[in-house]
């Protein structure tokens, strides 16, 4: 799989930011078909850092309902794969550089 197809976007939440500061661990939304080796290669290619570990999680789909004037609207949020990437000590990824 092409490295540009593996990474979808970084996850920027309070929990992810806390892990970046303390554990040098970054969270990314990745393609569901990608494996840990492809994720590691894509991160090292794009950001030029040394990856020491990759953990993956498949977040399950959720049913969502909301009440409107027209009644209840039912929908579904899709499932996705999340990767927690740990980089070597002393290295960091600047996620805000291209904003």
PDB file of C-alpha atoms in Angstrom:
ATOM      1  CA  UNK A   1       0.000   0.000   0.000  1.00  0.00           C
ATOM      2  CA  UNK A   2       1.232   3.484  -0.874  1.00  0.00           C
ATOM      3  CA  UNK A   3       2.387   5.457   2.236  1.00  0.00           C
ATOM      4  CA  UNK A   4       0.145   8.384   1.283  1.00  0.00           C
ATOM      5  CA  UNK A   5      -2.871   6.063   1.386  1.00  0.00           C
ATOM      6  CA  UNK A   6      -2.010   4.683   4.825  1.00  0.00           C
ATOM      7  CA  UNK A   7      -2.252   7.901   6.851  1.00  0.00           C
ATOM      8  CA  UNK A   8      -5.594   9.712   6.752  1.00  0.00           C
ATOM      9  CA  UNK A   9      -5.138  12.435   9.391  1.00  0.00           C
ATOM     10  CA  UNK A  10      -3.634  13.047  12.836  1.00  0.00           C
ATOM     11  CA  UNK A  11      -5.939  12.938  15.839  1.00  0.00           C
ATOM     12  CA  UNK A  12      -5.716  16.185  17.817  1.00  0.00           C
ATOM     13  CA  UNK A  13      -7.536  15.758  21.128  1.00  0.00           C
ATOM     14  CA  UNK A  14      -6.661  16.565  24.728  1.00  0.00           C
ATOM     15  CA  UNK A  15      -5.805  12.934  25.418  1.00  0.00           C
ATOM     16  CA  UNK A  16      -3.591  12.705  22.332  1.00  0.00           C
ATOM     17  CA  UNK A  17      -1.820  15.983  23.204  1.00  0.00           C
ATOM     18  CA  UNK A  18      -1.118  14.738  26.749  1.00  0.00           C
ATOM     19  CA  UNK A  19       0.425  11.552  25.343  1.00  0.00           C
ATOM     20  CA  UNK A  20       2.545  13.586  22.922  1.00  0.00           C
ATOM     21  CA  UNK A  21       4.072  15.577  25.754  1.00  0.00           C
ATOM     22  CA  UNK A  22       4.614  12.764  28.269  1.00  0.00           C
ATOM     23  CA  UNK A  23       5.147   9.584  26.238  1.00  0.00           C
ATOM     24  CA  UNK A  24       6.230  10.851  22.773  1.00  0.00           C
ATOM     25  CA  UNK A  25       3.189   8.995  21.384  1.00  0.00           C
ATOM     26  CA  UNK A  26       1.146  10.387  18.484  1.00  0.00           C
ATOM     27  CA  UNK A  27      -2.332   9.310  17.343  1.00  0.00           C
ATOM     28  CA  UNK A  28      -3.329   8.986  13.682  1.00  0.00           C
ATOM     29  CA  UNK A  29      -6.442   7.886  11.845  1.00  0.00           C
ATOM     30  CA  UNK A  30      -5.250   5.274   9.341  1.00  0.00           C
ATOM     31  CA  UNK A  31      -6.670   3.093   6.584  1.00  0.00           C
ATOM     32  CA  UNK A  32      -8.434  -0.005   7.945  1.00  0.00           C
ATOM     33  CA  UNK A  33      -6.498  -2.310   5.614  1.00  0.00           C
ATOM     34  CA  UNK A  34      -3.045  -1.104   6.709  1.00  0.00           C
ATOM     35  CA  UNK A  35      -0.881  -3.070   9.130  1.00  0.00           C
ATOM     36  CA  UNK A  36       1.701  -1.965  11.709  1.00  0.00           C
ATOM     37  CA  UNK A  37       4.668  -2.292   9.366  1.00  0.00           C
ATOM     38  CA  UNK A  38       3.026  -0.099   6.705  1.00  0.00           C
ATOM     39  CA  UNK A  39       2.060   2.497   9.332  1.00  0.00           C
ATOM     40  CA  UNK A  40       5.633   2.586  10.683  1.00  0.00           C
ATOM     41  CA  UNK A  41       7.088   3.015   7.187  1.00  0.00           C
ATOM     42  CA  UNK A  42       4.610   5.797   6.315  1.00  0.00           C
ATOM     43  CA  UNK A  43       5.345   7.781   9.507  1.00  0.00           C
ATOM     44  CA  UNK A  44       9.104   7.488   9.027  1.00  0.00           C
ATOM     45  CA  UNK A  45       8.781   8.553   5.372  1.00  0.00           C
ATOM     46  CA  UNK A  46       6.511  11.562   5.919  1.00  0.00           C
ATOM     47  CA  UNK A  47       7.892  12.966   9.163  1.00  0.00           C
ATOM     48  CA  UNK A  48      11.526  11.790   9.144  1.00  0.00           C
ATOM     49  CA  UNK A  49      11.496  10.336  12.673  1.00  0.00           C
ATOM     50  CA  UNK A  50      12.471   6.971  14.128  1.00  0.00           C
ATOM     51  CA  UNK A  51       9.429   4.951  15.216  1.00  0.00           C
ATOM     52  CA  UNK A  52       9.952   2.653  18.207  1.00  0.00           C
ATOM     53  CA  UNK A  53       6.438   1.232  18.487  1.00  0.00           C
ATOM     54  CA  UNK A  54       3.020   1.094  16.842  1.00  0.00           C
ATOM     55  CA  UNK A  55      -0.238   0.139  18.545  1.00  0.00           C
ATOM     56  CA  UNK A  56      -3.495  -0.090  16.591  1.00  0.00           C
ATOM     57  CA  UNK A  57      -7.143   0.079  17.641  1.00  0.00           C
ATOM     58  CA  UNK A  58     -10.254  -0.488  15.516  1.00  0.00           C
ATOM     59  CA  UNK A  59     -12.905   1.913  16.794  1.00  0.00           C
ATOM     60  CA  UNK A  60     -16.341   0.291  16.269  1.00  0.00           C
ATOM     61  CA  UNK A  61     -19.220   1.924  14.412  1.00  0.00           C
ATOM     62  CA  UNK A  62     -21.921   3.673  16.447  1.00  0.00           C
ATOM     63  CA  UNK A  63     -25.629   4.270  15.916  1.00  0.00           C
ATOM     64  CA  UNK A  64     -26.631   7.897  16.371  1.00  0.00           C
ATOM     65  CA  UNK A  65     -30.110   9.391  16.788  1.00  0.00           C
ATOM     66  CA  UNK A  66     -31.204  12.968  17.195  1.00  0.00           C
ATOM     67  CA  UNK A  67     -34.551  14.601  17.678  1.00  0.00           C
ATOM     68  CA  UNK A  68     -35.626  17.335  15.246  1.00  0.00           C
ATOM     69  CA  UNK A  69     -38.899  19.030  14.289  1.00  0.00           C
ATOM     70  CA  UNK A  70     -39.482  16.334  11.704  1.00  0.00           C
ATOM     71  CA  UNK A  71     -39.009  13.575  14.297  1.00  0.00           C
ATOM     72  CA  UNK A  72     -36.173  11.243  15.086  1.00  0.00           C
ATOM     73  CA  UNK A  73     -33.331  10.991  12.589  1.00  0.00           C
ATOM     74  CA  UNK A  74     -31.339   7.802  12.780  1.00  0.00           C
ATOM     75  CA  UNK A  75     -27.860   7.444  11.386  1.00  0.00           C
ATOM     76  CA  UNK A  76     -24.605   5.589  11.778  1.00  0.00           C
ATOM     77  CA  UNK A  77     -21.024   6.720  12.306  1.00  0.00           C
ATOM     78  CA  UNK A  78     -18.548   4.478  10.473  1.00  0.00           C
ATOM     79  CA  UNK A  79     -15.831   2.472  12.161  1.00  0.00           C
ATOM     80  CA  UNK A  80     -12.199   3.454  11.657  1.00  0.00           C
ATOM     81  CA  UNK A  81      -8.706   2.379  12.602  1.00  0.00           C
ATOM     82  CA  UNK A  82      -6.537   4.408  14.947  1.00  0.00           C
ATOM     83  CA  UNK A  83      -2.777   4.040  15.369  1.00  0.00           C
ATOM     84  CA  UNK A  84      -0.734   5.161  18.360  1.00  0.00           C
ATOM     85  CA  UNK A  85       2.844   5.729  17.182  1.00  0.00           C
ATOM     86  CA  UNK A  86       5.708   6.046  19.675  1.00  0.00           C
ATOM     87  CA  UNK A  87       8.775   7.896  18.403  1.00  0.00           C
ATOM     88  CA  UNK A  88      12.339   7.682  19.717  1.00  0.00           C
ATOM     89  CA  UNK A  89      13.406   9.736  22.719  1.00  0.00           C
ATOM     90  CA  UNK A  90      14.389  13.269  21.756  1.00  0.00           C
ATOM     91  CA  UNK A  91      12.454  13.287  18.466  1.00  0.00           C
ATOM     92  CA  UNK A  92       9.072  14.858  17.838  1.00  0.00           C
ATOM     93  CA  UNK A  93       6.544  15.373  15.054  1.00  0.00           C
ATOM     94  CA  UNK A  94       5.320  18.903  14.368  1.00  0.00           C
ATOM     95  CA  UNK A  95       1.657  18.327  13.485  1.00  0.00           C
ATOM     96  CA  UNK A  96       0.856  22.047  13.306  1.00  0.00           C
ATOM     97  CA  UNK A  97       3.492  22.952  10.686  1.00  0.00           C
ATOM     98  CA  UNK A  98       1.195  22.776   7.628  1.00  0.00           C
ATOM     99  CA  UNK A  99      -1.778  24.665   9.097  1.00  0.00           C
TER     100      UNK A  99
END
